[in-house]
């Protein structure tokens, strides 16, 4: 039995190239489950079906937004999709609320990267650093 996926390539139940492509297309289910669990109360449980459904949704969403950003880059004759392109794509596709949050993240991330470069140039690049939450 063959199943049609969103991208148009067919995959079979065989453990061959089809399942390998499917794995490459989807985010790891453990990561999806971990993100979902962080949102829920500590005693909440998540079914395998819910994780798989969310895995499909977020993977498709990432592809959808990336495709829009890539189209913009192609029209501008650029090869690299950057964070600004992703923010633009989110706004263009009607996800303005997410675009604003991502722009704030991007700004903080760039500030942090600039600080790291300055520290390394000043000789403070010991390699130990605390992870930051750029969304707060």
XYZ file of C-alpha atoms in Angstrom:
136
model
C 0.000 0.000 0.000
C 1.464 3.355 -1.040
C 0.753 6.601 0.774
C 0.982 10.080 -0.791
C 2.674 12.755 1.325
C 2.331 16.524 1.036
C 5.509 16.929 -1.001
C 4.217 14.637 -3.715
C 6.726 11.807 -3.245
C 5.199 8.465 -2.451
C 6.381 6.366 0.434
C 5.730 2.717 1.038
C 5.548 0.586 4.134
C 8.896 -0.976 3.158
C 11.933 -0.138 5.242
C 13.683 1.247 2.159
C 14.363 4.680 0.762
C 10.780 5.853 1.301
C 10.933 5.653 5.086
C 14.358 7.288 5.072
C 12.969 10.286 3.162
C 10.058 10.485 5.603
C 12.479 10.633 8.533
C 14.418 13.421 6.851
C 11.234 15.419 6.274
C 9.979 15.288 9.863
C 11.353 16.768 13.067
C 12.436 14.095 15.554
C 9.375 12.946 17.489
C 11.291 13.019 20.793
C 11.939 16.749 20.327
C 8.307 17.408 19.428
C 7.150 15.457 22.485
C 9.570 17.343 24.756
C 8.298 20.711 23.532
C 4.683 19.612 24.006
C 5.425 18.273 27.507
C 7.020 21.585 28.559
C 3.711 23.355 27.940
C 1.527 20.882 29.818
C 1.078 20.370 33.570
C 3.593 17.895 35.039
C 1.087 15.050 35.389
C -0.321 15.365 31.856
C 0.263 12.614 29.335
C 0.541 12.878 25.542
C -0.580 10.074 23.262
C 1.649 8.771 20.479
C -1.043 9.858 18.008
C -0.951 13.443 19.350
C 2.849 13.560 19.050
C 2.764 12.193 15.509
C 0.037 14.630 14.499
C 1.992 17.563 15.913
C 5.163 16.253 14.264
C 3.438 16.349 10.862
C 1.980 19.812 11.512
C 5.174 21.522 12.644
C 7.227 19.901 9.905
C 4.727 21.052 7.281
C 4.609 24.543 8.818
C 8.397 24.877 8.691
C 8.405 23.797 5.061
C 5.579 26.211 4.216
C 7.316 29.231 5.761
C 10.737 28.268 4.413
C 9.347 27.895 0.904
C 7.900 31.414 1.030
C 11.197 32.819 2.341
C 13.101 30.906 -0.332
C 10.885 32.313 -3.096
C 11.697 35.826 -1.875
C 15.425 35.072 -1.930
C 15.191 33.584 -5.417
C 13.441 36.705 -6.715
C 16.178 38.833 -5.127
C 18.838 36.548 -6.648
C 20.162 35.472 -3.247
C 21.062 31.931 -2.255
C 20.896 32.211 1.535
C 17.656 32.388 3.506
C 18.231 34.409 6.671
C 16.207 35.197 9.786
C 14.804 38.382 8.291
C 13.470 36.387 5.341
C 11.714 33.982 7.717
C 10.155 36.919 9.628
C 9.001 38.426 6.332
C 7.504 35.106 5.225
C 5.596 34.725 8.492
C 4.067 38.180 8.015
C 3.280 37.547 4.353
C 1.531 34.289 5.207
C -0.604 35.954 7.871
C 1.333 34.869 10.955
C 2.062 38.433 12.082
C 1.989 37.567 15.798
C 4.739 35.002 15.322
C 6.726 37.293 13.053
C 6.913 39.949 15.785
C 8.073 37.446 18.393
C 10.654 36.046 15.994
C 11.949 39.537 15.160
C 12.498 40.168 18.896
C 14.288 36.816 19.204
C 16.435 37.579 16.177
C 17.396 40.996 17.558
C 18.428 39.510 20.923
C 20.272 36.669 19.236
C 22.250 39.079 17.071
C 23.073 41.239 20.081
C 24.297 38.172 21.937
C 26.399 37.001 18.999
C 27.940 40.476 18.803
C 28.783 40.316 22.517
C 30.423 36.900 22.054
C 32.556 38.183 19.188
C 33.601 41.208 21.260
C 34.512 38.974 24.225
C 36.532 36.632 22.029
C 38.371 39.567 20.466
C 39.138 40.898 23.961
C 40.624 37.529 24.918
C 37.703 36.405 27.045
C 36.750 33.470 24.828
C 37.169 30.704 27.417
C 34.453 28.629 25.797
C 32.169 28.528 28.844
C 28.915 30.391 28.480
C 25.397 30.162 29.813
C 22.601 29.386 27.352
C 20.200 32.283 26.917
C 16.479 32.421 26.432
C 16.072 34.887 23.579
C 12.278 34.895 23.679
C 11.891 36.583 27.101
